[in-house]
XYZ file of C-alpha atoms in Angstrom:
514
model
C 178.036 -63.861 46.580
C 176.204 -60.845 45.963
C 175.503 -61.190 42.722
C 174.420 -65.072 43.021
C 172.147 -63.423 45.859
C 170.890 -60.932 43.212
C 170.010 -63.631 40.976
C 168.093 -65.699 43.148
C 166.160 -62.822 43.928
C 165.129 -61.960 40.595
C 164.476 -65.378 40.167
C 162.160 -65.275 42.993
C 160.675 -62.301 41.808
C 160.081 -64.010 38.357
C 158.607 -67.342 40.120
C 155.889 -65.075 41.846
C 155.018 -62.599 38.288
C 154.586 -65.934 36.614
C 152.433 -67.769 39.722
C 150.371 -64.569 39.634
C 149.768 -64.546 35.799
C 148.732 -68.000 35.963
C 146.363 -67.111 38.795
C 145.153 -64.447 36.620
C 144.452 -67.028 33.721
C 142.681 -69.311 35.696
C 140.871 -66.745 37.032
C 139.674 -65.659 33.804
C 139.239 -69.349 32.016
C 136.687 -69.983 35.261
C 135.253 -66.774 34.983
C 134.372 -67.178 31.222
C 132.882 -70.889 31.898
C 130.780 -69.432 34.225
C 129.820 -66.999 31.526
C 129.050 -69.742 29.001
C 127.449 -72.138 31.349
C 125.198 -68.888 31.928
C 124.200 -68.225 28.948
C 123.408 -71.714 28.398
C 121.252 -71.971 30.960
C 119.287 -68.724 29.506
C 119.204 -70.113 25.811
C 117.499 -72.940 26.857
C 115.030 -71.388 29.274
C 113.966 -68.626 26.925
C 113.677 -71.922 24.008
C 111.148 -73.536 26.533
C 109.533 -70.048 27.138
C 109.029 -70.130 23.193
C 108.360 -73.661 22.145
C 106.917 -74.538 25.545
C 108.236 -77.701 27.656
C 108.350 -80.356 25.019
C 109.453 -83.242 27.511
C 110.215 -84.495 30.948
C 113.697 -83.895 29.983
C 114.198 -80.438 28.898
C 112.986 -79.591 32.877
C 115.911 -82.032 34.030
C 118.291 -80.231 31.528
C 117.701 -76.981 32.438
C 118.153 -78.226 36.600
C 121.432 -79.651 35.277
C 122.481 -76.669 33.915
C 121.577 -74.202 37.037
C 123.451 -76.848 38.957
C 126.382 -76.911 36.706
C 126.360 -73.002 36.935
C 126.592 -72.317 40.117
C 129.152 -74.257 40.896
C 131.039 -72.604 37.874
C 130.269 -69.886 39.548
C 131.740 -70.665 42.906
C 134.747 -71.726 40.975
C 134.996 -68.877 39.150
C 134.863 -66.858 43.076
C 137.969 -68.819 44.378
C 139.735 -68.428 41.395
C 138.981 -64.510 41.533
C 140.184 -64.342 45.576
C 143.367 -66.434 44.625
C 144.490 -63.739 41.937
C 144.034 -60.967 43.926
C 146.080 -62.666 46.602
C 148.865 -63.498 44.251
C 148.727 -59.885 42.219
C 149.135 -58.573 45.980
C 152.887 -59.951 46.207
C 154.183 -58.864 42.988
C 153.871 -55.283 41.345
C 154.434 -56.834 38.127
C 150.975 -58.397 37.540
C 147.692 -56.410 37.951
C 145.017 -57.419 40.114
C 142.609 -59.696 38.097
C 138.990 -58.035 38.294
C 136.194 -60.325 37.441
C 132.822 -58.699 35.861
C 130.297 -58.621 38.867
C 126.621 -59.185 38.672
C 124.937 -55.695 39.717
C 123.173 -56.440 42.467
C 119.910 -55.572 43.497
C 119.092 -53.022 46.249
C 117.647 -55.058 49.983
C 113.829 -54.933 50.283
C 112.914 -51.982 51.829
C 110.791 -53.739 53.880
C 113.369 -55.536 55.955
C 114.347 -54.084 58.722
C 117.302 -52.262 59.200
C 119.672 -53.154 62.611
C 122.780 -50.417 62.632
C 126.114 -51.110 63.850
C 128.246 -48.124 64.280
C 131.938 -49.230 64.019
C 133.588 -47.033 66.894
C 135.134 -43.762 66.212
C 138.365 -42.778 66.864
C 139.102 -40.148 69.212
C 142.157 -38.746 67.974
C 143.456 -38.161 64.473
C 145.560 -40.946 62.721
C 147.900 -38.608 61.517
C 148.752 -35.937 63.707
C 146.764 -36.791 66.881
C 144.964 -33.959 67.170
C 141.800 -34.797 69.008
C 139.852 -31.394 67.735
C 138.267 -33.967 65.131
C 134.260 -33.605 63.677
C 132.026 -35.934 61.806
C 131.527 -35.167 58.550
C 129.297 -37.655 57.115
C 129.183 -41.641 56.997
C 129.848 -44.386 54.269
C 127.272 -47.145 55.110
C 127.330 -51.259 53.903
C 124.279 -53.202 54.021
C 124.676 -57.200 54.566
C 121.704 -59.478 54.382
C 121.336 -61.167 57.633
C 118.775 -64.321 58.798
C 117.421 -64.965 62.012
C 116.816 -68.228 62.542
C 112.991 -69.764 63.307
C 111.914 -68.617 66.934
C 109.807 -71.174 69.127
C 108.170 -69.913 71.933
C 105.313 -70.123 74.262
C 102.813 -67.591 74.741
C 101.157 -67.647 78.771
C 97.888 -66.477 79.024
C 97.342 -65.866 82.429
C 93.975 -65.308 83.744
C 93.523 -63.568 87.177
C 90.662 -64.544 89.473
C 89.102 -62.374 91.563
C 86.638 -62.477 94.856
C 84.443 -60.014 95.658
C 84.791 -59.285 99.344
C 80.954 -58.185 99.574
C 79.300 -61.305 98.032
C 81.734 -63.510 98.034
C 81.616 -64.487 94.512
C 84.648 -65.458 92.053
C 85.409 -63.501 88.808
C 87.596 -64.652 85.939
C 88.169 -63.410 82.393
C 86.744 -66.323 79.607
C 89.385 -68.851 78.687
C 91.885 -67.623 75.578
C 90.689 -68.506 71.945
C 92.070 -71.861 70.046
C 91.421 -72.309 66.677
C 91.030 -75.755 67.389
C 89.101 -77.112 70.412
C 91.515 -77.992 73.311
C 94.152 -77.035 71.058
C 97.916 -76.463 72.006
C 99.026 -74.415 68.399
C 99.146 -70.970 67.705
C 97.579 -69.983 64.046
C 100.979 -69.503 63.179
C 102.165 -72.772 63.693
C 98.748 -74.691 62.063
C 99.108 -72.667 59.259
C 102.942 -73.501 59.159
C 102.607 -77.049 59.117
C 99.579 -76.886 56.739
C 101.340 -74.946 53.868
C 104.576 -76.802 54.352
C 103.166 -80.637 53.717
C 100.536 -79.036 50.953
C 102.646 -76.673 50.058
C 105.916 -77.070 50.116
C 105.169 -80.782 49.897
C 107.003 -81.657 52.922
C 105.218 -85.453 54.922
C 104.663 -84.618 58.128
C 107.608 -87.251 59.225
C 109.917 -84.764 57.262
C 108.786 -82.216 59.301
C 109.014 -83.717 62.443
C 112.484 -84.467 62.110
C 113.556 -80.879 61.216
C 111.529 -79.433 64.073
C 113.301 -82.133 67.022
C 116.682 -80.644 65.649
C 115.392 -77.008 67.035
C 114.636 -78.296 69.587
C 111.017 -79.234 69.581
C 109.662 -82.658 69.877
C 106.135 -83.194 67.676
C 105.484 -86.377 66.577
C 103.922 -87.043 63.135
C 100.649 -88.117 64.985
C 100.351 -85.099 66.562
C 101.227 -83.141 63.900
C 98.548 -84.931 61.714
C 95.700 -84.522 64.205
C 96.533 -80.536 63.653
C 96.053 -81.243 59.562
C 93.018 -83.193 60.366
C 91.505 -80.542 62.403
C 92.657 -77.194 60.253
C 91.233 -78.993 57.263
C 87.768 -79.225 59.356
C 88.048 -75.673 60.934
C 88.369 -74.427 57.039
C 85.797 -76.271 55.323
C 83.670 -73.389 55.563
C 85.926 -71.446 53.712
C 86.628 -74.298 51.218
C 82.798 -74.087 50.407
C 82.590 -70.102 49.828
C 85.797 -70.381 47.091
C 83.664 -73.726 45.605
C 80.712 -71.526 45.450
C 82.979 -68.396 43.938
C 84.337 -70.629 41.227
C 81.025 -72.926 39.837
C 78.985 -69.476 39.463
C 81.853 -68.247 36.928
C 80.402 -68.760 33.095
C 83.676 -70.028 32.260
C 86.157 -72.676 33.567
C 89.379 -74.535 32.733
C 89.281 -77.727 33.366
C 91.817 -80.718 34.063
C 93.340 -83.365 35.849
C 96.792 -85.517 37.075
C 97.102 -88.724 38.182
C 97.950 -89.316 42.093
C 98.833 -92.869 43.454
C 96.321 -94.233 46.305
C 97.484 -96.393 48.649
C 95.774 -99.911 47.982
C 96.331 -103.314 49.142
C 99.703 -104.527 47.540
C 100.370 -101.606 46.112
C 99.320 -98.445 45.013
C 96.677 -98.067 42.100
C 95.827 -94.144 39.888
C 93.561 -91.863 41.483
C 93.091 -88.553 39.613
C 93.186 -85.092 41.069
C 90.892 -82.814 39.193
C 90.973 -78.795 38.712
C 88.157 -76.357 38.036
C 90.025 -72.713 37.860
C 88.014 -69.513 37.283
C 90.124 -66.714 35.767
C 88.278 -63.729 34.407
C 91.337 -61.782 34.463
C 92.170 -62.757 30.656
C 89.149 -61.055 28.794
C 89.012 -58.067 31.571
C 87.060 -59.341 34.349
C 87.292 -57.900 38.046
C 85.680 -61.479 39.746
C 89.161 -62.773 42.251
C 90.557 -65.847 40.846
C 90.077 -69.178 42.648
C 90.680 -73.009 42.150
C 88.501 -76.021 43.342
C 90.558 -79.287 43.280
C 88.509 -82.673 43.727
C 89.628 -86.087 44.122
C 88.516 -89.716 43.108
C 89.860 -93.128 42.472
C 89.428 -93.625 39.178
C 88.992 -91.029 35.503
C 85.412 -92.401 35.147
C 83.407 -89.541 33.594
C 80.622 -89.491 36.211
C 83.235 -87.852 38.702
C 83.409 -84.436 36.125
C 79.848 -84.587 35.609
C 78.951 -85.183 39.858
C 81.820 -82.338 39.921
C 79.831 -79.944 37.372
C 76.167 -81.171 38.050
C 74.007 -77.990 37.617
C 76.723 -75.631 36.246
C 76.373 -74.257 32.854
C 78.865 -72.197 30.696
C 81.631 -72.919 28.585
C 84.354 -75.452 29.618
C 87.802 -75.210 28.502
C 89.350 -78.764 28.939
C 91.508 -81.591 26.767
C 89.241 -83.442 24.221
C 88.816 -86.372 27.300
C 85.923 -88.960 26.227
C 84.960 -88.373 29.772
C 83.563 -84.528 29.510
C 81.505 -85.993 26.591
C 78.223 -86.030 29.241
C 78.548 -82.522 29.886
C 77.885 -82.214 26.323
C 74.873 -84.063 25.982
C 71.679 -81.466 24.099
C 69.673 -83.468 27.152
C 71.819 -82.394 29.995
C 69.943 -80.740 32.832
C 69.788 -77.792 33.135
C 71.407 -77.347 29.630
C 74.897 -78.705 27.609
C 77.847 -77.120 28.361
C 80.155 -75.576 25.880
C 83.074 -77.315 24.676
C 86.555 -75.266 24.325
C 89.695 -77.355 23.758
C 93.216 -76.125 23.617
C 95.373 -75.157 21.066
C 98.187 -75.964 23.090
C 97.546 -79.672 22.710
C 97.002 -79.414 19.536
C 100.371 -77.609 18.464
C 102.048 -80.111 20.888
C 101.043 -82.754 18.401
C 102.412 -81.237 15.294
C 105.394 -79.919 17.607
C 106.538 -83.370 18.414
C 107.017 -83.918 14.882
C 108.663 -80.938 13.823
C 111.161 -80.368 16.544
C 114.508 -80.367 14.683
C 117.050 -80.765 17.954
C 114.940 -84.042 19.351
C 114.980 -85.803 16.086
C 118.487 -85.119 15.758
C 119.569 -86.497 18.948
C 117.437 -89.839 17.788
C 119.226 -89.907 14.678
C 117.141 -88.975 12.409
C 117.923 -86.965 9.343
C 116.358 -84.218 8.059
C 114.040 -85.963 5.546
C 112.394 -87.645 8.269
C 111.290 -84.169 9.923
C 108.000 -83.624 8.804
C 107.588 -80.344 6.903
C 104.087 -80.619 6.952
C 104.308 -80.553 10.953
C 106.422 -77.558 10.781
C 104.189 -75.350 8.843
C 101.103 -76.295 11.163
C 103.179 -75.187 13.982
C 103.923 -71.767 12.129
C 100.191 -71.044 11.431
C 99.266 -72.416 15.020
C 101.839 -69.522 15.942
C 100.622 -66.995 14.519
C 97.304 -66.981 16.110
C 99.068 -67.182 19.753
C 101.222 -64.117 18.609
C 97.112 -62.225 18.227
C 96.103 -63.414 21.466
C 99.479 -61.869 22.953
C 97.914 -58.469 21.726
C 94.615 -58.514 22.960
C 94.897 -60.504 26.443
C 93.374 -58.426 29.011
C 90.958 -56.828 26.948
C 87.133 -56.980 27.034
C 85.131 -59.558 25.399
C 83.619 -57.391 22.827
C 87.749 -56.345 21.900
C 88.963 -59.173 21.839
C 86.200 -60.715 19.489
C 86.356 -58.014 16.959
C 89.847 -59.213 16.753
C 89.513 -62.357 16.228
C 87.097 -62.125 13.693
C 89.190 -59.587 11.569
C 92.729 -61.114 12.323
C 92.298 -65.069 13.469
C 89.341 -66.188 11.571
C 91.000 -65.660 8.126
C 93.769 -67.865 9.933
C 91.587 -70.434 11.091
C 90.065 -70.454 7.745
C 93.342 -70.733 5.500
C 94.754 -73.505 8.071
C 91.559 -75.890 7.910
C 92.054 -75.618 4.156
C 95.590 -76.323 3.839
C 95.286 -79.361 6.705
C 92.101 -80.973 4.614
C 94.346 -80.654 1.500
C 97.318 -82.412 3.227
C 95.317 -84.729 4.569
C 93.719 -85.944 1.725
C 97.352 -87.347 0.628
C 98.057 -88.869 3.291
C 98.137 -92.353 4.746
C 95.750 -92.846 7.837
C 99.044 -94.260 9.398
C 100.937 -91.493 8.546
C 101.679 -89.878 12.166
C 101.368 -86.331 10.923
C 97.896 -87.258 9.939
C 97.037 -88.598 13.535
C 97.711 -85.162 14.461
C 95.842 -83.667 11.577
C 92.987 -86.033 12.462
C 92.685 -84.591 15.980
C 93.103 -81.045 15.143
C 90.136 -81.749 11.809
C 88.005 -84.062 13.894
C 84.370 -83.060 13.420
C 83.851 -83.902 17.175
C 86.559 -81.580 18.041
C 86.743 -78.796 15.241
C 83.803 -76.870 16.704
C 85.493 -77.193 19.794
C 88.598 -75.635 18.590
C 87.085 -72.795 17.030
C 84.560 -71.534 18.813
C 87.222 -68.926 20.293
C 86.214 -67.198 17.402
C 82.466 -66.588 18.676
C 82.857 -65.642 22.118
C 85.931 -63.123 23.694
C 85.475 -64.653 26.633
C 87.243 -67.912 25.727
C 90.889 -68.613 26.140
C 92.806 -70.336 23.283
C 94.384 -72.938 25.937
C 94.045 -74.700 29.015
C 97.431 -73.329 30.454
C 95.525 -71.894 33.508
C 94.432 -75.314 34.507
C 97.921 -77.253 33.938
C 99.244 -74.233 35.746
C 97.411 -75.367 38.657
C 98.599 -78.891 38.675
C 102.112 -78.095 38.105
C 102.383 -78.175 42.347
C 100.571 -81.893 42.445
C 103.429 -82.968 39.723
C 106.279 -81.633 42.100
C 104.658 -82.670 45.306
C 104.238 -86.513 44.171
C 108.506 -86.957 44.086
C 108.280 -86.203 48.134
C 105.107 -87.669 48.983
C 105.269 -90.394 46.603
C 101.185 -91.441 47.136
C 97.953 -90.914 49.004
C 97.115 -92.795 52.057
C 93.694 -93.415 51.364
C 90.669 -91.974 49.774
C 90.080 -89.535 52.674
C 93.575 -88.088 52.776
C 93.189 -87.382 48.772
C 89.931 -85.238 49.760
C 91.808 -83.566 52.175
C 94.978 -83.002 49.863
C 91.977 -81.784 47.640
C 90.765 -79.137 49.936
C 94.010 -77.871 50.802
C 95.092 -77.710 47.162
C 92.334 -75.439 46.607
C 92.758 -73.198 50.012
C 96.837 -72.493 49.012
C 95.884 -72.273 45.045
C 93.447 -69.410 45.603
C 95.806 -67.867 47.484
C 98.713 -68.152 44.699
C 96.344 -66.794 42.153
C 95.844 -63.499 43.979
C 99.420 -63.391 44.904
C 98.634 -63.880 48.289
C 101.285 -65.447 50.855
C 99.572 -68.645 51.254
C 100.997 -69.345 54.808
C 100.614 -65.745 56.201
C 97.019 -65.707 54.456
C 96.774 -69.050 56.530
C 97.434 -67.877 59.480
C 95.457 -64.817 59.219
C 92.043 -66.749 58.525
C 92.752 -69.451 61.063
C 92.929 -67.071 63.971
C 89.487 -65.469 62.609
C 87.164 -67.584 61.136
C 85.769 -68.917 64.495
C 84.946 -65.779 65.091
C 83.325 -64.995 61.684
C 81.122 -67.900 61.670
């Protein structure tokens, strides 16, 4: 019996080595997925940091593939905790150690809450009690508190004088908004989280009765309505800041308006002032405006009096701006290069075409080199970006404008053999049109220009996210509004500015400042 009894135990002991080794191996098959999936997930974010975001769905690819990794990556963790468990009952299998991420010190602006673990007050091994501290080992965890609601009593004494009989009382507290019940804190929260964070104020109103606090979406939108009055003020100081600026970037997005049976396209537009790129010291700032409609008359009402240089898309509807008889004076045309190499791009992007099908004769070489010349000029700008005016057109002229030069010549030579329906040629035809050509190039005559409009599509990337959670405007007065608080939270974004503390902070002052 004893050596049956032997043999079961070694059989036992074999069962667990081999359980643990296969815990081992799974460990390390998740952990390498997890690798992959990562890697993945870089590769195709540094492709779109290089060739830009070609489509609608290289965004949903990439949020595919941070979803797909992290939950690699919590399989990977339960995998790791299972073959440290089983390595623990054998001593024929080592522990499996998977490669951790370093991770990144706390901010040392948190604050810091110690808990000293208890000491003992004898000796664990002889029980000695003469025993003296001689340093400490400390772990930090990162800890949240949740959201606080409170209410804040202002109490205000009265007093009577005993001489004259007359009653004394300190003036009533200040609210930002007349007869108002919310802190600054709280307008500027529920601002910046349905502008913002593109929360609807139902949304909101929801997640605020499950802490415990009932606001109705009516209330909540008579605070909107009034903060957006309280700050118009403000709102016209940035407008000011931005149309005396000698350069803008100009664009706009489409925004469904609430009509009757439906919804019909209103257009949000953007006028950004960023000086920052050839050297300048003016603050950044952002004026959205809204209308029902792309008719041209809304940029030129929007622009009326302002003269400079605009940098915008080659829209029909700038084309008054333009005009020799425009009063006080034209404005200067500056289109983007970026829309231009998206053109030739379309064509020319190898992994697209291949997923349609097509082979590789079909991949238009010509559309390839464009892109490789267009290239080349963004690597120059690269170099000089942040650099003055006067720098960064003495570049230009000695590195781009050969460029320029030898790409004109080589497009007007492809050109010439090819069919009008060609669709490289449509993007040829943009690029070479004499309307826009001067356009195009006159980055080569002032240092102040940009060579795209990626400061203005930058500013409309939050109007793109927001419309998936508020789906449309209400009306033609709640797009003015959106409007003004675009611009307020924008600004603030631009100077890296906390747009709900910087919120806050003017809400509780500017009745006082006015």
């Amino acid at each position: 019996m004893s050596d049956v009894a032997c043999e079961l135990e070694k059989l036992r002991a074999e069962l667990a080595a081999t359980k643990a080794e296969l815990a081992q191996s799974n460990a390390v098959v998740s952990a390498s997925e997890a690798l992959i999936a990562g890697l993945k997930l870089e590769i195709a974010m540094l492709k779109r940091d290089k060739y830009g975001r070609r489509a609608e769905r290289t965004a949903r690819l990439i949020d595919q593939l941070e979803l797909q990794l992290e939950e690699m990556e919590t399989t990977a963790a339960e995998d790791a905790i299972r073959a440290e468990q089983a390595a623990e009952k054998t001593t024929k299998v080592a522990g499996f150690e998977r490669r951790k991420p370093v991770k990144k010190p706390f901010p040392e602006h948190l604050p810091r809450e110690r808990v000293v673990v208890e000491a003992p007050s004898a000796c664990a091994c002889c029980g000695s009690e003469r025993i003296v501290k001689m340093g400490e080992d400390v772990t930090e965890t990162l800890e949240v508190v949740p959201r606080q609601w409170k209410v804040i009593q202002t109490v205000r004494e009265k007093f009577t004088c005993r001489d004259c009989e007359k009653i004394s009382q300190p003036p009533a507290p200040f609210h930002p908004i007349p007869r108002g019940w919310a802190g600054p804190s709280l307008l500027a929260m529920i601002v910046f989280e349905k502008f913002g964070q593109h929360q609807p104020l139902n949304r909101q109103a929801d997640r605020y009765a499950r802490e415990g606090v009932d606001l109705s979406p009516s209330t909540l939108a008579d605070q909107v309505g009034a903060v957006t009055e309280l700050l118009k003020p403000l709102h016209a100081l940035i407008e000011a800041h931005v149309m005396a600026a000698d350069r803008l970037h100009g664009d706009d997005i489409t925004v469904p308006l609430l009509a009757r049976g439906g919804t019909k396209t209103a257009r949000l537009w953007t006028y950004v002032r960023d000086d920052r790129p050839f050297g300048g010291t003016a603050p950044p700032a952002v004026v959205f405006r809204f209308s029902r409609d792309r008719g041209g008359e809304h940029p030129t009402g929007h622009l009326k009096g302002w003269q400079g240089v605009l940098q915008a898309d080659a829209y029909a509807g700038y084309n008054q701006l333009y005009d020799p008889k425009r009063v006080p004076g034209p404005v200067a045309s500056a289109l983007c290069w970026a829309h231009a190499r998206r053109k030739f791009f379309e064509l020319a992007d190898v992994e697209r075409n291949i997923r349609k099908g097509k082979n590789a004769k079909e991949i238009s070489p010509i559309a390839f080199e464009a892109v490789k010349h267009i290239d080349a000029l963004f690597e120059i700008e690269r170099d000089i970006n942040g650099k003055s005016p006067a720098t960064r057109l003495e570049a230009r002229q000695r590195l781009s404008a050969p460029l320029v030069a030898d790409l004109e010549c080589w497009l007007r030579s492809e050109r010439a053999q090819l069919s009008k329906h060609a669709k490289v040629a449509k993007a040829i035809d943009y690029l070479l049109s004499p309307n826009h050509w001067p356009s195009f190039t006159r980055f080569l005559e002032d240092g102040r220009i940009c060579l795209t409009n990626n400061t203005a599509e930058r500013s409309l990337r939050g109007v793109a996210l927001g419309r998936k959670s508020w789906l449309f405007a209400g009306s033609e007065r709640g797009g003015q509004r959106a409007a003004a608080m675009y611009s307020l939270i924008g600004t603030a974004k631009l100077n890296d500015i906390d747009p709900q503390a910087w919120l806050a902070d003017v809400i509780a002052r500017i009745s006082d400042m006015s």
